[in-house]
Amino acid sequence: MYIKLKSAFLSLLLFPLLWSCGSQTDSSVLRVGVQAGPELKLAEEAKKVAKEKFNLEVELITFNDYVMPNEALQQKDIDINVFQTKPYLDGQSENRGYDFAIVGNTFVYPMAGYSKKIKAISELKNENTVVIPNDPTNLGRALLLLQQSGLIKLKEDVGLLATKQDIIENKLDLNILELEAPQLPRTLDDATVSMAIINNNFAASHNLTAKQDGIIVENSSSPYVNIIVSRQDNKNDKKVLDFTKAYQSEQVDVVAEKVFKGGAIRGW
């Protein structure tokens, strides 16, 4: 909790500085919010393509959490962001009153379960501990993956935002713990944790890929394609549309294949 509050506080301190700097820059520069880590490499390639094809100057602003990129967009500290799925955006919009626009799709990054203790879910034992993300969208996504793998059963028609209260069957009586997504890779070294379900970007930053290391992995029918998001007031801005085209390019797809080792599925 302390780490989360400290991170949010520092981010809030940073944004006035960004806005102050942004007010002095050429209005032709598009400010793009992205996640630090492997996805940043894709945005860097899109930045190059945008310059080469559209003569568009792009400034990339990195974030280390899932909350502040939308806050920055709302406050106009950035022009668009590239980090989230539609279910996550829907949840944030409902909770925080955002009215954003989706201007394009990027990639599906499969969520997967990883472990340093077992090599298959058949090795899980009664009351083993499984850790999952605690933000509403990724919590629901993780529970759906556990259900897909036959480890739990959820209420019918629970949708994409399931919680632990929606579990109606847990054959192994697994101890399912919720933690902040960035902390999940470190739990793999915890002697009490049998498996951690981790988002692709945080997994990749610890040299884990769903295709090679995942014990359980989302299939290709996942609704969790990542999206490019703007405000309503700039969704038709040529800079926004040109950057979207740049991101949805063969060059970025090639980089994604290298960075994620087959763990990024084109979503456009």
PDB file of C-alpha atoms in Angstrom:
ATOM      1  CA  MET A   1       0.000   0.000   0.000  1.00  0.00           C
ATOM      2  CA  TYR A   2       2.850   2.380   0.894  1.00  0.00           C
ATOM      3  CA  ILE A   3       4.571   1.680  -2.428  1.00  0.00           C
ATOM      4  CA  LYS A   4       1.343   2.299  -4.357  1.00  0.00           C
ATOM      5  CA  LEU A   5       0.606   5.578  -2.567  1.00  0.00           C
ATOM      6  CA  LYS A   6       4.172   6.746  -2.927  1.00  0.00           C
ATOM      7  CA  SER A   7       4.131   5.961  -6.658  1.00  0.00           C
ATOM      8  CA  ALA A   8       0.852   7.781  -7.167  1.00  0.00           C
ATOM      9  CA  PHE A   9       2.078  10.787  -5.144  1.00  0.00           C
ATOM     10  CA  LEU A  10       5.278  11.065  -7.155  1.00  0.00           C
ATOM     11  CA  SER A  11       3.319  10.743 -10.383  1.00  0.00           C
ATOM     12  CA  LEU A  12       0.961  13.517  -9.330  1.00  0.00           C
ATOM     13  CA  LEU A  13       3.940  15.727  -8.600  1.00  0.00           C
ATOM     14  CA  LEU A  14       5.348  14.954 -12.014  1.00  0.00           C
ATOM     15  CA  PHE A  15       2.337  15.823 -14.136  1.00  0.00           C
ATOM     16  CA  PRO A  16       2.318  19.588 -13.479  1.00  0.00           C
ATOM     17  CA  LEU A  17       5.914  19.590 -14.636  1.00  0.00           C
ATOM     18  CA  LEU A  18       4.975  17.662 -17.766  1.00  0.00           C
ATOM     19  CA  TRP A  19       2.145  20.061 -18.468  1.00  0.00           C
ATOM     20  CA  SER A  20       4.429  23.048 -17.912  1.00  0.00           C
ATOM     21  CA  CYS A  21       7.004  21.614 -20.300  1.00  0.00           C
ATOM     22  CA  GLY A  22       4.321  20.561 -22.781  1.00  0.00           C
ATOM     23  CA  SER A  23       2.969  24.111 -22.952  1.00  0.00           C
ATOM     24  CA  GLN A  24       6.330  25.269 -24.260  1.00  0.00           C
ATOM     25  CA  THR A  25       6.679  22.606 -26.959  1.00  0.00           C
ATOM     26  CA  ASP A  26       5.514  22.728 -30.570  1.00  0.00           C
ATOM     27  CA  SER A  27       1.830  21.821 -30.800  1.00  0.00           C
ATOM     28  CA  SER A  28       2.712  19.486 -33.668  1.00  0.00           C
ATOM     29  CA  VAL A  29       4.286  17.081 -31.133  1.00  0.00           C
ATOM     30  CA  LEU A  30       2.041  14.200 -30.108  1.00  0.00           C
ATOM     31  CA  ARG A  31       2.479  13.166 -26.458  1.00  0.00           C
ATOM     32  CA  VAL A  32       1.925   9.432 -26.047  1.00  0.00           C
ATOM     33  CA  GLY A  33       1.604   7.669 -22.692  1.00  0.00           C
ATOM     34  CA  VAL A  34       3.063   4.140 -22.643  1.00  0.00           C
ATOM     35  CA  GLN A  35       4.052   1.532 -20.095  1.00  0.00           C
ATOM     36  CA  ALA A  36       7.712   1.219 -19.138  1.00  0.00           C
ATOM     37  CA  GLY A  37       9.108  -2.173 -20.109  1.00  0.00           C
ATOM     38  CA  PRO A  38       8.949  -4.248 -23.307  1.00  0.00           C
ATOM     39  CA  GLU A  39       5.935  -2.415 -24.770  1.00  0.00           C
ATOM     40  CA  LEU A  40       8.007   0.758 -24.817  1.00  0.00           C
ATOM     41  CA  LYS A  41      10.120  -0.760 -27.614  1.00  0.00           C
ATOM     42  CA  LEU A  42       7.011  -1.093 -29.776  1.00  0.00           C
ATOM     43  CA  ALA A  43       6.079   2.528 -29.132  1.00  0.00           C
ATOM     44  CA  GLU A  44       9.635   3.590 -29.997  1.00  0.00           C
ATOM     45  CA  GLU A  45       9.341   1.805 -33.329  1.00  0.00           C
ATOM     46  CA  ALA A  46       5.947   3.410 -33.945  1.00  0.00           C
ATOM     47  CA  LYS A  47       7.555   6.772 -33.190  1.00  0.00           C
ATOM     48  CA  LYS A  48      10.159   6.113 -35.910  1.00  0.00           C
ATOM     49  CA  VAL A  49       7.506   5.058 -38.420  1.00  0.00           C
ATOM     50  CA  ALA A  50       5.409   8.130 -37.600  1.00  0.00           C
ATOM     51  CA  LYS A  51       8.374  10.368 -38.331  1.00  0.00           C
ATOM     52  CA  GLU A  52       9.350   8.563 -41.532  1.00  0.00           C
ATOM     53  CA  LYS A  53       5.846   8.212 -43.020  1.00  0.00           C
ATOM     54  CA  PHE A  54       3.997  11.229 -41.654  1.00  0.00           C
ATOM     55  CA  ASN A  55       6.732  13.613 -40.507  1.00  0.00           C
ATOM     56  CA  LEU A  56       5.080  13.434 -37.081  1.00  0.00           C
ATOM     57  CA  GLU A  57       7.073  14.268 -33.974  1.00  0.00           C
ATOM     58  CA  VAL A  58       6.180  11.991 -31.038  1.00  0.00           C
ATOM     59  CA  GLU A  59       7.131  12.340 -27.390  1.00  0.00           C
ATOM     60  CA  LEU A  60       6.833   9.120 -25.368  1.00  0.00           C
ATOM     61  CA  ILE A  61       5.968   9.501 -21.683  1.00  0.00           C
ATOM     62  CA  THR A  62       6.378   6.336 -19.618  1.00  0.00           C
ATOM     63  CA  PHE A  63       4.365   5.094 -16.655  1.00  0.00           C
ATOM     64  CA  ASN A  64       4.892   2.262 -14.195  1.00  0.00           C
ATOM     65  CA  ASP A  65       1.292   1.630 -13.182  1.00  0.00           C
ATOM     66  CA  TYR A  66      -2.156   1.196 -14.715  1.00  0.00           C
ATOM     67  CA  VAL A  67      -3.906   4.174 -13.103  1.00  0.00           C
ATOM     68  CA  MET A  68      -1.939   7.288 -13.997  1.00  0.00           C
ATOM     69  CA  PRO A  69      -1.918   6.970 -17.832  1.00  0.00           C
ATOM     70  CA  ASN A  70      -5.680   7.575 -17.946  1.00  0.00           C
ATOM     71  CA  GLU A  71      -5.475  10.335 -15.340  1.00  0.00           C
ATOM     72  CA  ALA A  72      -2.794  12.021 -17.444  1.00  0.00           C
ATOM     73  CA  LEU A  73      -4.987  11.737 -20.527  1.00  0.00           C
ATOM     74  CA  GLN A  74      -7.950  13.201 -18.653  1.00  0.00           C
ATOM     75  CA  GLN A  75      -5.830  16.138 -17.464  1.00  0.00           C
ATOM     76  CA  LYS A  76      -4.432  16.665 -20.995  1.00  0.00           C
ATOM     77  CA  ASP A  77      -0.879  16.012 -19.851  1.00  0.00           C
ATOM     78  CA  ILE A  78      -0.731  13.536 -22.738  1.00  0.00           C
ATOM     79  CA  ASP A  79      -2.691  13.296 -26.002  1.00  0.00           C
ATOM     80  CA  ILE A  80      -3.222   9.525 -26.203  1.00  0.00           C
ATOM     81  CA  ASN A  81      -2.156   6.418 -24.323  1.00  0.00           C
ATOM     82  CA  VAL A  82      -1.284   2.898 -25.449  1.00  0.00           C
ATOM     83  CA  PHE A  83      -1.377   0.390 -22.604  1.00  0.00           C
ATOM     84  CA  GLN A  84      -4.840  -0.935 -21.794  1.00  0.00           C
ATOM     85  CA  THR A  85      -7.615  -3.265 -22.896  1.00  0.00           C
ATOM     86  CA  LYS A  86     -11.237  -2.279 -23.482  1.00  0.00           C
ATOM     87  CA  PRO A  87     -12.494  -4.168 -20.397  1.00  0.00           C
ATOM     88  CA  TYR A  88      -9.984  -2.247 -18.281  1.00  0.00           C
ATOM     89  CA  LEU A  89     -10.991   1.052 -19.907  1.00  0.00           C
ATOM     90  CA  ASP A  90     -14.669   0.269 -19.338  1.00  0.00           C
ATOM     91  CA  GLY A  91     -14.032  -0.379 -15.658  1.00  0.00           C
ATOM     92  CA  GLN A  92     -11.968   2.769 -15.232  1.00  0.00           C
ATOM     93  CA  SER A  93     -14.538   4.851 -17.098  1.00  0.00           C
ATOM     94  CA  GLU A  94     -17.325   3.601 -14.860  1.00  0.00           C
ATOM     95  CA  ASN A  95     -15.345   4.202 -11.669  1.00  0.00           C
ATOM     96  CA  ARG A  96     -13.720   7.521 -12.592  1.00  0.00           C
ATOM     97  CA  GLY A  97     -16.123   9.073 -15.069  1.00  0.00           C
ATOM     98  CA  TYR A  98     -13.826   9.055 -18.094  1.00  0.00           C
ATOM     99  CA  ASP A  99     -15.289   9.617 -21.558  1.00  0.00           C
ATOM    100  CA  PHE A 100     -12.485   8.512 -23.857  1.00  0.00           C
ATOM    101  CA  ALA A 101     -12.404   7.274 -27.445  1.00  0.00           C
ATOM    102  CA  ILE A 102     -10.811   4.113 -28.837  1.00  0.00           C
ATOM    103  CA  VAL A 103      -8.921   5.024 -32.004  1.00  0.00           C
ATOM    104  CA  GLY A 104      -7.328   1.652 -32.782  1.00  0.00           C
ATOM    105  CA  ASN A 105      -6.238  -1.803 -31.662  1.00  0.00           C
ATOM    106  CA  THR A 106      -2.661  -2.943 -31.074  1.00  0.00           C
ATOM    107  CA  PHE A 107      -1.860  -6.449 -29.775  1.00  0.00           C
ATOM    108  CA  VAL A 108      -3.220  -9.188 -27.579  1.00  0.00           C
ATOM    109  CA  TYR A 109      -0.657 -10.007 -24.882  1.00  0.00           C
ATOM    110  CA  PRO A 110      -1.741 -13.329 -23.374  1.00  0.00           C
ATOM    111  CA  MET A 111      -1.943 -13.536 -19.614  1.00  0.00           C
ATOM    112  CA  ALA A 112      -0.368 -16.696 -18.238  1.00  0.00           C
ATOM    113  CA  GLY A 113       0.351 -18.599 -15.058  1.00  0.00           C
ATOM    114  CA  TYR A 114       4.041 -19.013 -14.186  1.00  0.00           C
ATOM    115  CA  SER A 115       5.847 -21.012 -11.544  1.00  0.00           C
ATOM    116  CA  LYS A 116       9.272 -21.960 -10.246  1.00  0.00           C
ATOM    117  CA  LYS A 117       7.793 -24.788  -8.182  1.00  0.00           C
ATOM    118  CA  ILE A 118       5.743 -26.818 -10.656  1.00  0.00           C
ATOM    119  CA  LYS A 119       5.796 -27.582 -14.367  1.00  0.00           C
ATOM    120  CA  ALA A 120       2.108 -28.375 -14.885  1.00  0.00           C
ATOM    121  CA  ILE A 121      -1.144 -27.535 -13.135  1.00  0.00           C
ATOM    122  CA  SER A 122      -1.576 -31.247 -12.425  1.00  0.00           C
ATOM    123  CA  GLU A 123       1.184 -30.791  -9.827  1.00  0.00           C
ATOM    124  CA  LEU A 124      -0.849 -28.295  -7.804  1.00  0.00           C
ATOM    125  CA  LYS A 125      -1.876 -29.643  -4.416  1.00  0.00           C
ATOM    126  CA  ASN A 126      -4.672 -28.876  -1.996  1.00  0.00           C
ATOM    127  CA  GLU A 127      -4.461 -25.409  -0.446  1.00  0.00           C
ATOM    128  CA  ASN A 128      -1.522 -24.315  -2.633  1.00  0.00           C
ATOM    129  CA  THR A 129      -1.211 -20.547  -3.042  1.00  0.00           C
ATOM    130  CA  VAL A 130      -1.884 -18.832  -6.373  1.00  0.00           C
ATOM    131  CA  VAL A 131      -1.398 -15.066  -6.688  1.00  0.00           C
ATOM    132  CA  ILE A 132      -3.319 -12.921  -9.162  1.00  0.00           C
ATOM    133  CA  PRO A 133      -3.555  -9.190 -10.029  1.00  0.00           C
ATOM    134  CA  ASN A 134      -5.774  -7.100  -7.774  1.00  0.00           C
ATOM    135  CA  ASP A 135      -7.069  -4.441 -10.204  1.00  0.00           C
ATOM    136  CA  PRO A 136     -10.649  -5.284 -11.218  1.00  0.00           C
ATOM    137  CA  THR A 137     -10.080  -6.011 -14.907  1.00  0.00           C
ATOM    138  CA  ASN A 138      -6.997  -8.168 -14.547  1.00  0.00           C
ATOM    139  CA  LEU A 139      -8.460  -9.864 -11.477  1.00  0.00           C
ATOM    140  CA  GLY A 140     -11.432 -10.958 -13.544  1.00  0.00           C
ATOM    141  CA  ARG A 141      -9.157 -11.922 -16.405  1.00  0.00           C
ATOM    142  CA  ALA A 142      -7.025 -14.097 -14.113  1.00  0.00           C
ATOM    143  CA  LEU A 143     -10.075 -15.823 -12.634  1.00  0.00           C
ATOM    144  CA  LEU A 144     -11.368 -16.578 -16.126  1.00  0.00           C
ATOM    145  CA  LEU A 145      -7.999 -18.112 -16.954  1.00  0.00           C
ATOM    146  CA  LEU A 146      -8.165 -20.279 -13.835  1.00  0.00           C
ATOM    147  CA  GLN A 147     -11.622 -21.371 -14.934  1.00  0.00           C
ATOM    148  CA  GLN A 148     -10.428 -22.018 -18.498  1.00  0.00           C
ATOM    149  CA  SER A 149      -7.793 -24.290 -16.987  1.00  0.00           C
ATOM    150  CA  GLY A 150     -10.334 -26.229 -14.923  1.00  0.00           C
ATOM    151  CA  LEU A 151      -9.013 -25.112 -11.538  1.00  0.00           C
ATOM    152  CA  ILE A 152     -12.106 -23.176 -10.467  1.00  0.00           C
ATOM    153  CA  LYS A 153     -15.666 -22.610 -11.595  1.00  0.00           C
ATOM    154  CA  LEU A 154     -17.360 -19.204 -11.655  1.00  0.00           C
ATOM    155  CA  LYS A 155     -21.021 -18.231 -11.555  1.00  0.00           C
ATOM    156  CA  GLU A 156     -22.722 -18.345 -14.928  1.00  0.00           C
ATOM    157  CA  ASP A 157     -22.823 -15.109 -16.938  1.00  0.00           C
ATOM    158  CA  VAL A 158     -20.351 -13.480 -14.576  1.00  0.00           C
ATOM    159  CA  GLY A 159     -18.839 -11.477 -17.425  1.00  0.00           C
ATOM    160  CA  LEU A 160     -15.314 -10.112 -17.548  1.00  0.00           C
ATOM    161  CA  LEU A 161     -15.161  -8.563 -14.090  1.00  0.00           C
ATOM    162  CA  ALA A 162     -15.413 -11.629 -11.878  1.00  0.00           C
ATOM    163  CA  THR A 163     -14.237 -11.473  -8.263  1.00  0.00           C
ATOM    164  CA  LYS A 164     -13.352 -14.200  -5.801  1.00  0.00           C
ATOM    165  CA  GLN A 165     -16.914 -13.982  -4.483  1.00  0.00           C
ATOM    166  CA  ASP A 166     -18.049 -15.356  -7.861  1.00  0.00           C
ATOM    167  CA  ILE A 167     -16.140 -18.624  -7.378  1.00  0.00           C
ATOM    168  CA  ILE A 168     -18.626 -21.448  -6.844  1.00  0.00           C
ATOM    169  CA  GLU A 169     -16.171 -24.331  -7.088  1.00  0.00           C
ATOM    170  CA  ASN A 170     -12.514 -24.603  -6.068  1.00  0.00           C
ATOM    171  CA  LYS A 171     -11.653 -28.300  -6.208  1.00  0.00           C
ATOM    172  CA  LEU A 172      -8.197 -27.948  -4.685  1.00  0.00           C
ATOM    173  CA  ASP A 173      -9.266 -25.272  -2.207  1.00  0.00           C
ATOM    174  CA  LEU A 174      -6.542 -23.077  -3.671  1.00  0.00           C
ATOM    175  CA  ASN A 175      -5.509 -20.058  -1.620  1.00  0.00           C
ATOM    176  CA  ILE A 176      -5.996 -17.261  -4.170  1.00  0.00           C
ATOM    177  CA  LEU A 177      -4.247 -14.054  -3.127  1.00  0.00           C
ATOM    178  CA  GLU A 178      -4.547 -10.649  -4.813  1.00  0.00           C
ATOM    179  CA  LEU A 179      -1.522  -8.366  -5.252  1.00  0.00           C
ATOM    180  CA  GLU A 180      -0.608  -5.347  -7.347  1.00  0.00           C
ATOM    181  CA  ALA A 181       0.326  -6.458 -10.853  1.00  0.00           C
ATOM    182  CA  PRO A 182       3.923  -5.098 -10.858  1.00  0.00           C
ATOM    183  CA  GLN A 183       4.734  -7.167  -7.743  1.00  0.00           C
ATOM    184  CA  LEU A 184       3.637 -10.507  -9.182  1.00  0.00           C
ATOM    185  CA  PRO A 185       6.886 -11.633 -10.886  1.00  0.00           C
ATOM    186  CA  ARG A 186       8.771 -11.281  -7.597  1.00  0.00           C
ATOM    187  CA  THR A 187       6.352 -13.655  -5.860  1.00  0.00           C
ATOM    188  CA  LEU A 188       7.712 -16.534  -7.942  1.00  0.00           C
ATOM    189  CA  ASP A 189      10.692 -16.642  -5.565  1.00  0.00           C
ATOM    190  CA  ASP A 190       8.414 -16.866  -2.531  1.00  0.00           C
ATOM    191  CA  ALA A 191       8.526 -20.384  -1.103  1.00  0.00           C
ATOM    192  CA  THR A 192       4.813 -20.225  -0.288  1.00  0.00           C
ATOM    193  CA  VAL A 193       3.658 -19.341  -3.819  1.00  0.00           C
ATOM    194  CA  SER A 194       2.990 -22.207  -6.215  1.00  0.00           C
ATOM    195  CA  MET A 195       1.885 -20.137  -9.208  1.00  0.00           C
ATOM    196  CA  ALA A 196       1.480 -16.481 -10.169  1.00  0.00           C
ATOM    197  CA  ILE A 197      -0.792 -15.266 -12.950  1.00  0.00           C
ATOM    198  CA  ILE A 198       1.021 -12.370 -14.575  1.00  0.00           C
ATOM    199  CA  ASN A 199       0.243  -9.849 -17.305  1.00  0.00           C
ATOM    200  CA  ASN A 200       2.448 -10.189 -20.361  1.00  0.00           C
ATOM    201  CA  ASN A 201       4.274  -6.873 -19.991  1.00  0.00           C
ATOM    202  CA  PHE A 202       5.328  -7.531 -16.392  1.00  0.00           C
ATOM    203  CA  ALA A 203       6.230 -11.125 -17.254  1.00  0.00           C
ATOM    204  CA  ALA A 204       8.356 -10.054 -20.227  1.00  0.00           C
ATOM    205  CA  SER A 205      10.225  -7.526 -18.098  1.00  0.00           C
ATOM    206  CA  HIS A 206      11.398 -10.545 -16.053  1.00  0.00           C
ATOM    207  CA  ASN A 207      12.309 -12.587 -19.160  1.00  0.00           C
ATOM    208  CA  LEU A 208       9.169 -14.715 -19.024  1.00  0.00           C
ATOM    209  CA  THR A 209       7.046 -15.399 -22.100  1.00  0.00           C
ATOM    210  CA  ALA A 210       3.633 -17.024 -22.157  1.00  0.00           C
ATOM    211  CA  LYS A 211       4.509 -19.222 -25.114  1.00  0.00           C
ATOM    212  CA  GLN A 212       7.684 -20.664 -23.586  1.00  0.00           C
ATOM    213  CA  ASP A 213       7.217 -20.403 -19.824  1.00  0.00           C
ATOM    214  CA  GLY A 214       3.497 -20.313 -19.176  1.00  0.00           C
ATOM    215  CA  ILE A 215       1.896 -23.254 -17.373  1.00  0.00           C
ATOM    216  CA  ILE A 216      -1.559 -21.977 -18.271  1.00  0.00           C
ATOM    217  CA  VAL A 217      -2.063 -19.436 -21.062  1.00  0.00           C
ATOM    218  CA  GLU A 218      -4.974 -17.462 -22.470  1.00  0.00           C
ATOM    219  CA  ASN A 219      -6.075 -18.713 -25.852  1.00  0.00           C
ATOM    220  CA  SER A 220      -6.357 -16.655 -29.040  1.00  0.00           C
ATOM    221  CA  SER A 221     -10.057 -15.888 -28.460  1.00  0.00           C
ATOM    222  CA  SER A 222      -9.170 -13.519 -25.613  1.00  0.00           C
ATOM    223  CA  PRO A 223     -11.205 -10.270 -25.646  1.00  0.00           C
ATOM    224  CA  TYR A 224      -8.262  -8.449 -24.105  1.00  0.00           C
ATOM    225  CA  VAL A 225      -6.749  -6.763 -27.135  1.00  0.00           C
ATOM    226  CA  ASN A 226      -4.787  -3.642 -26.223  1.00  0.00           C
ATOM    227  CA  ILE A 227      -6.066  -0.359 -27.577  1.00  0.00           C
ATOM    228  CA  ILE A 228      -4.963   3.164 -28.453  1.00  0.00           C
ATOM    229  CA  VAL A 229      -7.058   5.670 -26.504  1.00  0.00           C
ATOM    230  CA  SER A 230      -7.635   9.400 -26.956  1.00  0.00           C
ATOM    231  CA  ARG A 231     -10.028  11.950 -25.544  1.00  0.00           C
ATOM    232  CA  GLN A 232     -13.252  12.713 -27.383  1.00  0.00           C
ATOM    233  CA  ASP A 233     -11.957  16.178 -28.242  1.00  0.00           C
ATOM    234  CA  ASN A 234      -8.927  14.924 -30.191  1.00  0.00           C
ATOM    235  CA  LYS A 235     -10.024  11.541 -31.568  1.00  0.00           C
ATOM    236  CA  ASN A 236     -10.131  12.892 -35.136  1.00  0.00           C
ATOM    237  CA  ASP A 237      -6.870  14.830 -34.845  1.00  0.00           C
ATOM    238  CA  LYS A 238      -4.589  13.978 -37.772  1.00  0.00           C
ATOM    239  CA  LYS A 239      -1.648  13.444 -35.410  1.00  0.00           C
ATOM    240  CA  VAL A 240      -3.645  10.855 -33.468  1.00  0.00           C
ATOM    241  CA  LEU A 241      -4.789   9.062 -36.616  1.00  0.00           C
ATOM    242  CA  ASP A 242      -1.312   9.084 -38.140  1.00  0.00           C
ATOM    243  CA  PHE A 243       0.277   7.646 -35.012  1.00  0.00           C
ATOM    244  CA  THR A 244      -2.370   4.922 -34.958  1.00  0.00           C
ATOM    245  CA  LYS A 245      -1.449   4.006 -38.531  1.00  0.00           C
ATOM    246  CA  ALA A 246       2.225   4.017 -37.580  1.00  0.00           C
ATOM    247  CA  TYR A 247       1.598   1.668 -34.651  1.00  0.00           C
ATOM    248  CA  GLN A 248      -0.465  -0.651 -36.860  1.00  0.00           C
ATOM    249  CA  SER A 249       2.452  -1.180 -39.217  1.00  0.00           C
ATOM    250  CA  GLU A 250       4.533  -4.138 -40.330  1.00  0.00           C
ATOM    251  CA  GLN A 251       7.587  -2.574 -38.712  1.00  0.00           C
ATOM    252  CA  VAL A 252       5.966  -2.561 -35.278  1.00  0.00           C
ATOM    253  CA  ASP A 253       4.633  -6.091 -35.805  1.00  0.00           C
ATOM    254  CA  VAL A 254       8.172  -7.300 -36.542  1.00  0.00           C
ATOM    255  CA  VAL A 255       9.492  -5.671 -33.369  1.00  0.00           C
ATOM    256  CA  ALA A 256       6.649  -7.194 -31.343  1.00  0.00           C
ATOM    257  CA  GLU A 257       7.531 -10.651 -32.630  1.00  0.00           C
ATOM    258  CA  LYS A 258      11.158 -10.200 -31.557  1.00  0.00           C
ATOM    259  CA  VAL A 259      10.445  -8.580 -28.191  1.00  0.00           C
ATOM    260  CA  PHE A 260       7.663 -10.924 -27.098  1.00  0.00           C
ATOM    261  CA  LYS A 261       8.997 -14.049 -28.852  1.00  0.00           C
ATOM    262  CA  GLY A 262       5.661 -14.903 -30.387  1.00  0.00           C
ATOM    263  CA  GLY A 263       3.729 -13.710 -27.325  1.00  0.00           C
ATOM    264  CA  ALA A 264       2.089 -10.749 -29.059  1.00  0.00           C
ATOM    265  CA  ILE A 265      -0.834 -11.405 -31.383  1.00  0.00           C
ATOM    266  CA  ARG A 266      -1.713  -8.694 -33.900  1.00  0.00           C
ATOM    267  CA  GLY A 267      -5.100  -7.225 -33.070  1.00  0.00           C
ATOM    268  CA  TRP A 268      -5.882  -5.145 -36.177  1.00  0.00           C
TER     269      TRP A 268
END
